[in-house]
Coordinates of C-alpha atoms and ligand atoms in Angstrom, one line a residue:
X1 CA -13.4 -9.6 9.2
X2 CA -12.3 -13.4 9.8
X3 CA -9.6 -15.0 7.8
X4 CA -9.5 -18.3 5.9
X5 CA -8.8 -21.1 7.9
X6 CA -5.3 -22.0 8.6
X7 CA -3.5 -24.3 10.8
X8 CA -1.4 -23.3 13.7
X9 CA 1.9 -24.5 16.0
X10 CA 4.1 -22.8 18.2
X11 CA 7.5 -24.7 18.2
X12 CA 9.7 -24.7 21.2
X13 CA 12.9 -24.6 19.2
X14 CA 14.3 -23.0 16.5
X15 CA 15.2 -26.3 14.5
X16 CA 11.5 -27.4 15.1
X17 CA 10.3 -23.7 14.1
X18 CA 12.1 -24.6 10.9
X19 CA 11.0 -28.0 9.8
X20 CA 7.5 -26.8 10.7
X21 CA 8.2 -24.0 7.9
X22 CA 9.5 -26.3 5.7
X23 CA 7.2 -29.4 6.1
X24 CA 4.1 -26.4 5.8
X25 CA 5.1 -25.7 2.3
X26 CA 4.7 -22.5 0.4
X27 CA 1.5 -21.6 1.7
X28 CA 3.2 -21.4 5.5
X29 CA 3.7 -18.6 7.3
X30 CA 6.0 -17.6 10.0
X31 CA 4.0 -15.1 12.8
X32 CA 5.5 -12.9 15.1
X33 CA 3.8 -9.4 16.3
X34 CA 1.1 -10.6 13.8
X35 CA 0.6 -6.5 13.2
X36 CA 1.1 -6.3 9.7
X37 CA 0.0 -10.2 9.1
X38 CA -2.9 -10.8 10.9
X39 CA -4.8 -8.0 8.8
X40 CA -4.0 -8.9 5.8
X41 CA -5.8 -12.4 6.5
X42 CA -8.3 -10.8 8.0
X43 CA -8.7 -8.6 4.8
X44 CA -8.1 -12.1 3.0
X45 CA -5.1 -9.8 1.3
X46 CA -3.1 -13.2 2.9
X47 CA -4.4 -16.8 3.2
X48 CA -1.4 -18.9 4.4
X49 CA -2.7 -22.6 5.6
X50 CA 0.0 -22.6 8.6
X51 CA 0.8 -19.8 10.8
X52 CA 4.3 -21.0 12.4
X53 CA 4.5 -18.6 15.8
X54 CA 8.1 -17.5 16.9
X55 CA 6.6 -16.3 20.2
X56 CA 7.8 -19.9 22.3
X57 CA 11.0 -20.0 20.8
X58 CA 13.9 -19.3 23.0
X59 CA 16.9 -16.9 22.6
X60 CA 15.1 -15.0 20.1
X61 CA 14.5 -11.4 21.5
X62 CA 16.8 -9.3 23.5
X63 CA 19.3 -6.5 22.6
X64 CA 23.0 -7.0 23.2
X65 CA 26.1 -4.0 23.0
X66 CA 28.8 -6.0 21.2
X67 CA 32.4 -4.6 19.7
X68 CA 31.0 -1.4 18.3
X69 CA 27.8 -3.4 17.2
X70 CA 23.8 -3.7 18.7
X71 CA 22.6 -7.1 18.5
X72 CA 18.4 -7.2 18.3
X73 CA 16.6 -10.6 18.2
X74 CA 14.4 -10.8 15.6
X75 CA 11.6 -10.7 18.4
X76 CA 12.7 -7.8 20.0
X77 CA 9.6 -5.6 20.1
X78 CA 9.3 -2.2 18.8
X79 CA 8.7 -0.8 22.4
X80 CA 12.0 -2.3 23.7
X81 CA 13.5 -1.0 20.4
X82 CA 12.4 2.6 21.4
X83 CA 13.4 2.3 25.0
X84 CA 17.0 0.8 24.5
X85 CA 18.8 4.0 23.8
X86 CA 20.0 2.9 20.5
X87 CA 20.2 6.4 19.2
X88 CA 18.2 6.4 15.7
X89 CA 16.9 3.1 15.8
X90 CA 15.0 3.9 19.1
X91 CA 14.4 7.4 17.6
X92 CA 12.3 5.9 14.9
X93 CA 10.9 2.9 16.3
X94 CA 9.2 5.5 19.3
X95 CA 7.1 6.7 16.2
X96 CA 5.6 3.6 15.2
X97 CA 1.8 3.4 15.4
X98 CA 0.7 3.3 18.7
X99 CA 1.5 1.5 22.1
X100 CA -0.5 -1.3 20.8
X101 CA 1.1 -2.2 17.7
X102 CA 4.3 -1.3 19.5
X103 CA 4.0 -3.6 22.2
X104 CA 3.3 -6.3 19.6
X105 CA 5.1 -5.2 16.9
X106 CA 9.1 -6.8 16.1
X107 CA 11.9 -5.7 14.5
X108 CA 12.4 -8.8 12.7
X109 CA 8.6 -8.7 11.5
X110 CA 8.5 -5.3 10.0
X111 CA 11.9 -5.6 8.2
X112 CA 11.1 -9.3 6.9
X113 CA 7.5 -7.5 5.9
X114 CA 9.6 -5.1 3.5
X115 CA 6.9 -2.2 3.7
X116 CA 8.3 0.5 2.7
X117 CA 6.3 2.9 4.1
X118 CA 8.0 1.3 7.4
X119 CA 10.2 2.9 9.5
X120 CA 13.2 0.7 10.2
X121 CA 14.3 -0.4 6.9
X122 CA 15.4 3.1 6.2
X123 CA 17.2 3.2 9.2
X124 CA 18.9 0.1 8.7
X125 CA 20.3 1.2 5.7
X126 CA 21.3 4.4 6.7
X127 CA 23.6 2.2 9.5
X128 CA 24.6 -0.3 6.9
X129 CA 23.4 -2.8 9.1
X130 CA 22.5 -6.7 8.2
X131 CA 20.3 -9.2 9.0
X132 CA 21.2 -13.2 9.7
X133 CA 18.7 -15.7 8.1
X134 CA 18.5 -19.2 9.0
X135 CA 17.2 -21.8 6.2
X136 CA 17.2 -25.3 5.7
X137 CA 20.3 -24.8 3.8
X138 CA 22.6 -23.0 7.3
X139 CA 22.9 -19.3 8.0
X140 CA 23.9 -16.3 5.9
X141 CA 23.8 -12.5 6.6
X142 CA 22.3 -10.6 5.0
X143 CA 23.5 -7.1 4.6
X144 CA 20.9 -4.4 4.3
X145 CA 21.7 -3.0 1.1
X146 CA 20.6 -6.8 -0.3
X147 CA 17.7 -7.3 1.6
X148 CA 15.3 -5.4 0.3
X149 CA 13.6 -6.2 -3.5
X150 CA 10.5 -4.5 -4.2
X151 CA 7.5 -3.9 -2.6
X152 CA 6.9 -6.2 0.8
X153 CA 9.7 -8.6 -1.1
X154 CA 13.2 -9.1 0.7
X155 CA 15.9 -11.8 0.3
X156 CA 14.6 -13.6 3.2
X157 CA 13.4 -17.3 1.8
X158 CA 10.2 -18.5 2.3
X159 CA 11.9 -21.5 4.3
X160 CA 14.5 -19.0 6.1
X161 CA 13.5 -17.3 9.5
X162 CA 15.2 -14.0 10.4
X163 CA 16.8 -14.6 13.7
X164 CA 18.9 -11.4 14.7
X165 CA 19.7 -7.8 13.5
X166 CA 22.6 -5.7 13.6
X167 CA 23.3 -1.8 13.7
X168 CA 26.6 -0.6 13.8
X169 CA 26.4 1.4 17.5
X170 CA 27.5 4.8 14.5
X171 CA 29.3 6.2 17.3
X172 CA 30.5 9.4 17.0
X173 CA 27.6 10.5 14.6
X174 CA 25.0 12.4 15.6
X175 CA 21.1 11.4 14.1
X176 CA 18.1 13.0 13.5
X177 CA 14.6 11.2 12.1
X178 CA 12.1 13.2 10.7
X179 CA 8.2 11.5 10.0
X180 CA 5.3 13.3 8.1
X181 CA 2.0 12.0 8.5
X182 CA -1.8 13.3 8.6
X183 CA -2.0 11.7 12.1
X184 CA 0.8 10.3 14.6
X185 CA -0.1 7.0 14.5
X186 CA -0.1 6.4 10.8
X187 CA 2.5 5.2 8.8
X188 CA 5.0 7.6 7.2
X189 CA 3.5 9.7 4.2
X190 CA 7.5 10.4 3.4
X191 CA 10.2 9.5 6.8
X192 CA 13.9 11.0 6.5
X193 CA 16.8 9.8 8.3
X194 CA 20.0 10.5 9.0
X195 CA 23.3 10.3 10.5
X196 CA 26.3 12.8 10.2
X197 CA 30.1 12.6 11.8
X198 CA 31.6 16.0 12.3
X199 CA 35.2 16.5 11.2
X200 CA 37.2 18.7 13.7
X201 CA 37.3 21.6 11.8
X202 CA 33.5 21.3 11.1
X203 CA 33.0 20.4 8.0
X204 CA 31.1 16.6 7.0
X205 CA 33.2 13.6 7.7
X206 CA 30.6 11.4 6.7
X207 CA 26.7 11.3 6.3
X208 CA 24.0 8.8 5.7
X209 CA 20.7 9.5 4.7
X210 CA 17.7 6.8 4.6
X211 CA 14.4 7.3 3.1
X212 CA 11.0 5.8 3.6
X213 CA 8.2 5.4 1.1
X214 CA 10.0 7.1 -2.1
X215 CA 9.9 4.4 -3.6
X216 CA 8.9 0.5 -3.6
X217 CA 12.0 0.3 -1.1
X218 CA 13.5 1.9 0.9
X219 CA 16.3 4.1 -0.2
X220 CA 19.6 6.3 0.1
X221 CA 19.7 9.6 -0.7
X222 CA 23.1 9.3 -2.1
X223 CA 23.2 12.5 -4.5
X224 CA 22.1 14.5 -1.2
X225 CA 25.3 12.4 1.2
X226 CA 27.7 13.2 -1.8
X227 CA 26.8 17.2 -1.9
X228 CA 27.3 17.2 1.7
X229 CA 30.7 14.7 2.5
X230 CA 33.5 17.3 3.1
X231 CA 31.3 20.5 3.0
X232 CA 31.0 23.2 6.0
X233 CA 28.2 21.9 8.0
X234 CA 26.4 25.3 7.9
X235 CA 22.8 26.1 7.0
X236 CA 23.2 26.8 4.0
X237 CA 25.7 23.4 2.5
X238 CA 22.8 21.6 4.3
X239 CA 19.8 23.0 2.3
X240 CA 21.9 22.9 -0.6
X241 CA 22.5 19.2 0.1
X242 CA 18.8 18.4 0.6
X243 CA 17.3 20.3 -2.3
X244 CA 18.8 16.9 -3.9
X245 CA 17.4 14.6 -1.8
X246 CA 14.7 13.0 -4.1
X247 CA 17.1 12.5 -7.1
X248 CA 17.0 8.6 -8.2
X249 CA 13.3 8.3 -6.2
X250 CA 10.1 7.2 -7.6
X251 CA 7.8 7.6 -4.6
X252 CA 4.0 6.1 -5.4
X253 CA 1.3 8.3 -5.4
X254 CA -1.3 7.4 -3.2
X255 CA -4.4 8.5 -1.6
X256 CA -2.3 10.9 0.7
X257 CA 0.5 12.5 -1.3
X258 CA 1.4 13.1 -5.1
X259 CA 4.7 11.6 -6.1
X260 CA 5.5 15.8 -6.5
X261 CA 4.0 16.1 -3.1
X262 CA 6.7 13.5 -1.9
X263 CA 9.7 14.6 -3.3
X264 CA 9.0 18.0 -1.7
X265 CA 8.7 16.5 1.4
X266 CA 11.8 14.5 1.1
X267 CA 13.6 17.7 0.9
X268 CA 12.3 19.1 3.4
X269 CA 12.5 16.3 5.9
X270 CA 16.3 15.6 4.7
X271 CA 17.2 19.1 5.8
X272 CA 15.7 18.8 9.4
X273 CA 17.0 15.3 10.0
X274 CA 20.5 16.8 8.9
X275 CA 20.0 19.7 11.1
X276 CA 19.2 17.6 13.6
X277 CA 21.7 15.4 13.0
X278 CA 24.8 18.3 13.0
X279 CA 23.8 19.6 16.0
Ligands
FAD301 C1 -2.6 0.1 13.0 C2 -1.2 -0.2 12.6 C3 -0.3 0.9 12.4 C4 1.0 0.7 12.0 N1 1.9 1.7 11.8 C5 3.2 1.5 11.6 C6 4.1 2.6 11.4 O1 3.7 3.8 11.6 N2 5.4 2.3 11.1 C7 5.8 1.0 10.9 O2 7.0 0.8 10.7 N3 4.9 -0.1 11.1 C8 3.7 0.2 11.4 N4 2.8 -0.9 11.5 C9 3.3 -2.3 11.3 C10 3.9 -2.8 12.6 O3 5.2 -2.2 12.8 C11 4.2 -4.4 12.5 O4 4.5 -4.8 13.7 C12 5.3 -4.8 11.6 O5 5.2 -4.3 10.3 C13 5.4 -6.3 11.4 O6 5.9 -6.9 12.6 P1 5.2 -8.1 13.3 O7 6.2 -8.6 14.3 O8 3.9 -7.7 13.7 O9 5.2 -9.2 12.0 P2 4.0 -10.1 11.6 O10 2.8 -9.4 11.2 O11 3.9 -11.3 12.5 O12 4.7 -10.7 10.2 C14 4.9 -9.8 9.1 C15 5.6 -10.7 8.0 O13 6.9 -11.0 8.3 C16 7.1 -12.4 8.4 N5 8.0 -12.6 9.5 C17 7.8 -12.2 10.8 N6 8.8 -12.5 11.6 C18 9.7 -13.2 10.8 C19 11.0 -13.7 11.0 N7 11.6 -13.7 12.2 N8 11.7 -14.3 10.0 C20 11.1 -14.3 8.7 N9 9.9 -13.8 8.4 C21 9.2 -13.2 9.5 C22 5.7 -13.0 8.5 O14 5.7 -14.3 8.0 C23 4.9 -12.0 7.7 O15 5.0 -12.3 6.4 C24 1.5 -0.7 11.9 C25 0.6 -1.8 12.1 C26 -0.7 -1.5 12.5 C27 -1.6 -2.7 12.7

């Protein structure tokens, strides 16, 4: 299918990436993997009359190990993502799509997207990591908890580009991510993640659980972290835990799943990605 017509630059800066933003108007579009943009022109789903691409602009992919924190340009492919050893983030982003998409694909694309049948956001939460925007007005951060609204709507401006992306390193924690789809390369029906610290004497120090597409966002399984905080970390405090895993969602039915469907499978995947992650 072919899109509308639109206009295009590649700026050579950031500062010229951003006046081009802002000059375009509301109908410009910033591009980077163009995996989840490009077909919604091409479905005319999207019809922006600029596409601005980030893919000349220096200094904005790379990952960087920093005080406890991972530093990821918003370019930073999903590939690199999965091949930096970054523990659950590389865990998840190894399950997106296909080498195609993931080759193309960036971290600062799919969050600023806000699918939420995505597989980063979730993980970003879980870490209580944040984002930094840059706007016409300076540069604020973001933290994840803010970022995303509703459904493919965050708190990144439509004059504000997403320039890096951090995630605590959560060391000390182990992680586990569980996906359920009809075929690998499809997004996630239901995704669970999470990460769990062990105390010395075996019991939960601390958990985070993150969960994709139960809901228009993504989400924390909070009633599920609380049940397990301070509890043995034994099979049985970990089913227990999980059986509350879909309290608070409101996953959308779709062609795949039920919303009953869903919330069974949130349980399910909590308990392995807990498992996973206490092991
Ligand atoms: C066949 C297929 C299967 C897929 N399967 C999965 C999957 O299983 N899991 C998954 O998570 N994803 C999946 N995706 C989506 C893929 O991960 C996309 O790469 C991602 O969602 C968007 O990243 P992008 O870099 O391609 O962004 P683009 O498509 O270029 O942009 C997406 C949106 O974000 C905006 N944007 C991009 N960069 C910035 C920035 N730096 N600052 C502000 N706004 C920005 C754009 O303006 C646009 O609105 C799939 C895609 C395809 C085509």
């Amino acid at each position: 299918m072919i899109p509308a017509r639109f206009d295009y630059v590649a700026p050579e800066s950031l500062d010229e990436a951003l006046s081009a933003l802002t000059a375009g108007g509301e109908d410009a579009k910033l591009l980077a993997g163009g995996h989840s943009l490009i077909p919604l022109m091409k479905l005319r789903l999207a019809a922006p009359s600029l596409l601005v691409d980030l893919r000349l602009v220096p200094g904005l992919a790379g990952i960087q190990r920093e005080n406890g924190t991972v530093r990821l340009g918003a370019m930073t492919r999903h590939v690199d993502v999965a091949g930096g050893g970054l523990g659950l983030a590389s865990a998840a982003a190894a399950t997106i799509a296909d080498p195609q998409v993931r080759n193309r694909g960036t971290i600062g694309g799919t969050l600023a997207h806000g699918d939420p049948a995505s597989d980063m956001p979730a993980v970003l939460l879980a870490a209580e990591g944040s984002v930094t925007a840059r706007g016409p007005g300076g540069t604020r951060e973001i933290v994840a908890a803010d970022l995303f609204e509703d459904f493919l709507t965050t708190t990144i401006g439509e004059d504000d580009i997403l320039t890096e992306v951090r995630i605590p390193a959560m060391d000390g924690y182990g992680f586990g991510y569980h996906k359920f789809n009809r075929r690998q390369e499809d997004w996630a029906m239901v995704a669970a993640c999470a990460y769990v610290k062990k105390a010395g004497d075996g019991t939960c120090e601390d958990v985070r659980i993150g969960l994709t597409h139960m809901a228009s966002t993504p989400l924390r399984a909070s009633a599920a972290e609380a049940a397990l905080r301070g509890r043995p970390l034994d099979a049985q405090s970990i089913a227990a835990a999980a059986e509350q895993a879909a309290e608070g969602t409101e996953p959308p039915a779709d062609l795949n799943a039920s919303a009953d469907y869903k919330r069974h499978l949130a349980r399910v995947l909590t308990r392995r990605a807990i498992e996973d992650a206490s092991e």
